[in-house]
Amino acid sequence: EAQVTQNPRYLITVTGKKLTVTCSQNMNHEYMSWYRQDPGLGLRQIYYSMNVEVTDKGDVPEGYKVSRKEKRNFPLILESPSPNQTSLYFCASSLSGTGNTGELFFGEGSRLTVL
Amino acid sequence: AQSVTQPDIHITVSEGASLELRCNYSYGATPYLFWYVQSPGQGLQLLLKYFSGDTLVQGIKGFEAEFKRSQSSFNLRKPSVHWSDAAEYFCAVGAGGFKTIFGAGTRLFVKA
């Protein structure tokens, strides 16, 4: 089954404790992206990747890191989480090389709470 | 600046009634436009998209949307709403430079 898989789905952590949210897709998509969803703000792009070893900042990259060492994986790293990073996070992928014209396939989301 | 506006935070309709969700965008070039639906606890799923050609596009689950360049709008419609349509709906524009910009969403409630 074609899918985007995120883990963990739910996480409660404390300020400053490094964490990684994993994302994996099995559709051989070139483009992958991370979004955060906050009430009243919709989805805002954190980082995106056009292909292996090619990443760039989205609209709200502060406090986040990413890497793309393999085509299928695109982990989101919070080196020192803060309470303002409490949010619902979505990973998405797209076959389109441009990323903004193709359909985005989303994971089920990871709800992160930072105390 | 590129942006997407969904004026209605939430809408309530009766089951069987028609539905229209509004979306306005701001983008300098010809936009790529999308509507996504998010069911509770789920990721977003594409309902339909507009790239070019016929300005009335059909999507899944009986939804359609009409692109009106003069009004910078891409409103989503459905003739008869089902209880299972209760969800949050997001309009989005492919804004170039690998970006997709989403609106804030409209939550749809369906009354029995």
Short mmCIF file of C-alpha atoms in Angstrom, two decimals:
data_model
loop_
_atom_site.label_atom_id
_atom_site.label_comp_id
_atom_site.label_asym_id
_atom_site.label_seq_id
_atom_site.Cartn_x
_atom_site.Cartn_y
_atom_site.Cartn_z
CA GLU A 1 0.00 0.00 0.00
CA ALA A 2 1.30 3.44 -0.96
CA GLN A 3 1.78 5.48 2.15
CA VAL A 4 3.70 8.03 4.16
CA THR A 5 4.53 6.80 7.64
CA GLN A 6 5.39 9.05 10.55
CA ASN A 7 6.60 8.09 14.00
CA PRO A 8 5.85 8.70 16.74
CA ARG A 9 2.19 9.63 16.35
CA TYR A 10 2.06 11.17 19.81
CA LEU A 11 4.89 12.46 21.95
CA ILE A 12 5.15 14.46 25.15
CA THR A 13 8.60 15.75 25.95
CA VAL A 14 10.31 18.41 28.00
CA THR A 15 12.08 21.58 26.97
CA GLY A 16 15.57 20.97 25.65
CA LYS A 17 15.38 17.22 25.17
CA LYS A 18 16.37 16.45 21.58
CA LEU A 19 13.89 14.45 19.56
CA THR A 20 13.46 13.13 16.05
CA VAL A 21 10.24 12.55 14.17
CA THR A 22 10.75 10.03 11.41
CA CYS A 23 9.05 10.05 8.02
CA SER A 24 9.21 7.36 5.40
CA GLN A 25 7.45 7.01 2.04
CA ASN A 26 7.26 3.93 -0.15
CA MET A 27 6.23 5.63 -3.42
CA ASN A 28 9.72 6.54 -4.71
CA HIS A 29 8.80 10.22 -4.51
CA GLU A 30 11.49 12.80 -5.07
CA TYR A 31 9.88 15.61 -3.13
CA MET A 32 9.25 15.53 0.61
CA SER A 33 8.21 18.23 3.01
CA TRP A 34 7.40 18.91 6.66
CA TYR A 35 4.51 21.07 7.82
CA ARG A 36 3.21 22.12 11.18
CA GLN A 37 -0.49 22.68 11.75
CA ASP A 38 -1.69 25.15 14.35
CA PRO A 39 -5.27 26.30 15.00
CA GLY A 40 -6.25 29.23 12.83
CA LEU A 41 -2.99 29.13 10.89
CA GLY A 42 -3.47 26.15 8.61
CA LEU A 43 -0.36 24.29 7.54
CA ARG A 44 2.95 26.08 7.42
CA GLN A 45 5.96 24.61 5.68
CA ILE A 46 9.03 23.96 7.83
CA TYR A 47 11.52 22.36 5.43
CA TYR A 48 11.37 20.58 2.12
CA SER A 49 13.61 18.36 0.05
CA MET A 50 13.74 18.10 -3.72
CA ASN A 51 15.86 14.95 -3.69
CA VAL A 52 18.55 13.13 -1.77
CA GLU A 53 20.98 15.55 -0.10
CA VAL A 54 18.96 18.56 -1.34
CA THR A 55 16.96 20.42 1.29
CA ASP A 56 15.78 23.98 1.82
CA LYS A 57 13.95 26.10 4.34
CA GLY A 58 10.23 26.68 4.25
CA ASP A 59 8.38 29.47 6.00
CA VAL A 60 9.03 28.48 9.63
CA PRO A 61 12.38 26.65 9.83
CA GLU A 62 13.66 28.10 13.12
CA GLY A 63 14.36 25.43 15.71
CA TYR A 64 14.23 22.54 13.25
CA LYS A 65 16.71 20.50 11.24
CA VAL A 66 16.23 17.93 8.52
CA SER A 67 18.31 15.53 6.51
CA ARG A 68 17.71 13.48 3.37
CA LYS A 69 20.28 10.74 3.13
CA GLU A 70 17.95 8.27 1.46
CA LYS A 71 15.13 8.93 -0.97
CA ARG A 72 12.48 7.33 1.19
CA ASN A 73 13.33 8.98 4.54
CA PHE A 74 13.09 12.58 5.69
CA PRO A 75 13.42 12.92 9.47
CA LEU A 76 12.59 16.12 11.33
CA ILE A 77 14.96 16.94 14.19
CA LEU A 78 14.25 19.24 17.10
CA GLU A 79 17.65 19.80 18.72
CA SER A 80 16.31 21.72 21.70
CA PRO A 81 12.52 21.70 21.73
CA SER A 82 10.64 24.61 23.24
CA PRO A 83 6.96 24.94 24.20
CA ASN A 84 6.22 27.03 21.08
CA GLN A 85 7.00 23.93 19.04
CA THR A 86 3.99 22.18 20.51
CA SER A 87 2.02 21.42 17.39
CA LEU A 88 0.70 18.81 14.97
CA TYR A 89 3.33 17.88 12.42
CA PHE A 90 2.76 16.42 8.99
CA CYS A 91 5.18 14.90 6.56
CA ALA A 92 4.20 14.92 2.89
CA SER A 93 5.65 13.64 -0.34
CA SER A 94 5.03 14.23 -4.01
CA LEU A 95 6.05 12.56 -7.23
CA SER A 96 6.39 15.91 -8.94
CA GLY A 97 9.92 17.14 -9.12
CA THR A 98 8.74 20.66 -8.51
CA GLY A 99 6.72 19.79 -5.45
CA ASN A 100 4.26 22.61 -5.80
CA THR A 101 2.28 21.30 -8.73
CA GLY A 102 1.85 17.67 -7.80
CA GLU A 103 -0.52 16.09 -5.37
CA LEU A 104 0.88 15.92 -1.87
CA PHE A 105 0.52 12.62 -0.01
CA PHE A 106 0.38 13.13 3.73
CA GLY A 107 1.26 11.05 6.71
CA GLU A 108 -1.23 10.75 9.55
CA GLY A 109 0.49 13.38 11.65
CA SER A 110 2.59 13.50 14.80
CA ARG A 111 1.19 15.40 17.75
CA LEU A 112 4.04 16.85 19.78
CA THR A 113 3.70 18.47 23.19
CA VAL A 114 6.71 20.23 24.73
CA LEU A 115 6.39 20.96 28.44
CA ALA B 1 2.71 38.30 -1.15
CA GLN B 2 1.32 34.89 -1.93
CA SER B 3 -1.55 33.90 0.32
CA VAL B 4 -4.71 31.84 0.59
CA THR B 5 -7.76 33.05 2.47
CA GLN B 6 -10.61 30.88 3.64
CA PRO B 7 -13.07 33.39 5.10
CA ASP B 8 -15.15 30.89 7.03
CA ILE B 9 -13.57 29.26 10.06
CA HIS B 10 -16.49 26.85 10.36
CA ILE B 11 -19.73 26.13 8.54
CA THR B 12 -22.73 24.06 9.58
CA VAL B 13 -25.07 22.56 6.99
CA SER B 14 -27.88 20.08 7.21
CA GLU B 15 -27.44 16.65 5.71
CA GLY B 16 -28.69 16.70 2.15
CA ALA B 17 -28.23 20.45 1.75
CA SER B 18 -25.82 22.00 -0.70
CA LEU B 19 -22.40 23.23 0.33
CA GLU B 20 -20.05 25.95 -0.83
CA LEU B 21 -16.70 26.62 0.83
CA ARG B 22 -14.95 29.81 -0.15
CA CYS B 23 -11.32 30.25 -1.08
CA ASN B 24 -9.50 33.33 -2.33
CA TYR B 25 -5.87 33.39 -3.30
CA SER B 26 -3.24 35.97 -4.00
CA TYR B 27 -0.65 34.91 -6.54
CA GLY B 28 0.91 36.78 -9.43
CA ALA B 29 1.09 34.05 -12.03
CA THR B 30 -1.33 31.35 -13.13
CA PRO B 31 -1.90 29.37 -9.96
CA TYR B 32 -1.99 25.67 -9.33
CA LEU B 33 -4.94 25.25 -6.97
CA PHE B 34 -5.90 22.42 -4.68
CA TRP B 35 -8.54 21.42 -2.17
CA TYR B 36 -7.62 18.93 0.56
CA VAL B 37 -9.80 17.32 3.21
CA GLN B 38 -8.69 16.30 6.68
CA SER B 39 -10.85 13.85 8.59
CA PRO B 40 -10.40 13.73 12.38
CA GLY B 41 -7.09 12.15 13.35
CA GLN B 42 -6.03 11.76 9.73
CA GLY B 43 -3.67 13.37 7.32
CA LEU B 44 -4.84 15.46 4.41
CA GLN B 45 -6.26 13.88 1.28
CA LEU B 46 -6.52 15.56 -2.10
CA LEU B 47 -10.10 16.26 -3.24
CA LEU B 48 -9.34 17.98 -6.52
CA LYS B 49 -6.89 20.24 -8.31
CA TYR B 50 -6.82 22.86 -11.04
CA PHE B 51 -3.85 23.43 -13.29
CA SER B 52 -5.30 24.76 -16.53
CA GLY B 53 -8.13 24.27 -19.00
CA ASP B 54 -11.73 23.86 -17.93
CA THR B 55 -12.36 26.11 -14.97
CA LEU B 56 -14.86 23.70 -13.41
CA VAL B 57 -13.05 20.69 -12.01
CA GLN B 58 -14.50 17.51 -10.61
CA GLY B 59 -13.03 15.69 -7.66
CA ILE B 60 -13.59 12.70 -5.49
CA LYS B 61 -16.58 12.16 -3.20
CA GLY B 62 -18.86 14.26 -5.41
CA PHE B 63 -17.02 17.55 -4.90
CA GLU B 64 -16.36 20.15 -7.58
CA ALA B 65 -14.64 23.52 -7.64
CA GLU B 66 -14.70 26.47 -9.98
CA PHE B 67 -11.70 28.64 -10.76
CA LYS B 68 -12.60 32.28 -11.33
CA ARG B 69 -9.56 34.28 -12.30
CA SER B 70 -11.36 37.62 -12.19
CA GLN B 71 -12.32 37.01 -8.55
CA SER B 72 -9.14 35.15 -7.57
CA SER B 73 -11.37 32.46 -6.17
CA PHE B 74 -11.52 28.69 -6.15
CA ASN B 75 -14.70 27.77 -4.28
CA LEU B 76 -15.53 24.19 -3.41
CA ARG B 77 -19.07 22.90 -3.86
CA LYS B 78 -21.12 19.81 -3.28
CA PRO B 79 -24.83 19.50 -4.23
CA SER B 80 -25.85 17.27 -1.33
CA VAL B 81 -23.81 16.87 1.84
CA HIS B 82 -23.52 13.56 3.66
CA TRP B 83 -22.76 13.19 7.37
CA SER B 84 -19.41 11.61 6.43
CA ASP B 85 -18.36 14.90 4.83
CA ALA B 86 -17.85 16.45 8.26
CA ALA B 87 -14.16 17.32 8.29
CA GLU B 88 -11.77 20.21 7.86
CA TYR B 89 -11.16 21.49 4.35
CA PHE B 90 -8.04 23.25 3.17
CA CYS B 91 -7.55 25.29 0.03
CA ALA B 92 -3.96 25.51 -1.23
CA VAL B 93 -1.96 27.13 -3.99
CA GLY B 94 1.22 25.83 -5.56
CA ALA B 95 3.22 28.98 -5.27
CA GLY B 96 6.39 28.16 -7.16
CA GLY B 97 9.77 27.52 -5.67
CA PHE B 98 8.68 24.18 -4.25
CA LYS B 99 6.14 25.84 -1.98
CA THR B 100 2.53 24.97 -1.39
CA ILE B 101 0.65 27.58 0.63
CA PHE B 102 -2.37 26.49 2.61
CA GLY B 103 -5.31 28.44 3.88
CA ALA B 104 -6.28 28.30 7.55
CA GLY B 105 -8.99 25.76 6.86
CA THR B 106 -12.77 25.59 7.17
CA ARG B 107 -14.30 23.09 9.52
CA LEU B 108 -17.56 21.61 8.23
CA PHE B 109 -20.22 20.41 10.65
CA VAL B 110 -23.15 18.40 9.30
CA LYS B 111 -26.49 18.42 11.11
CA ALA B 112 -28.69 15.34 10.98
#
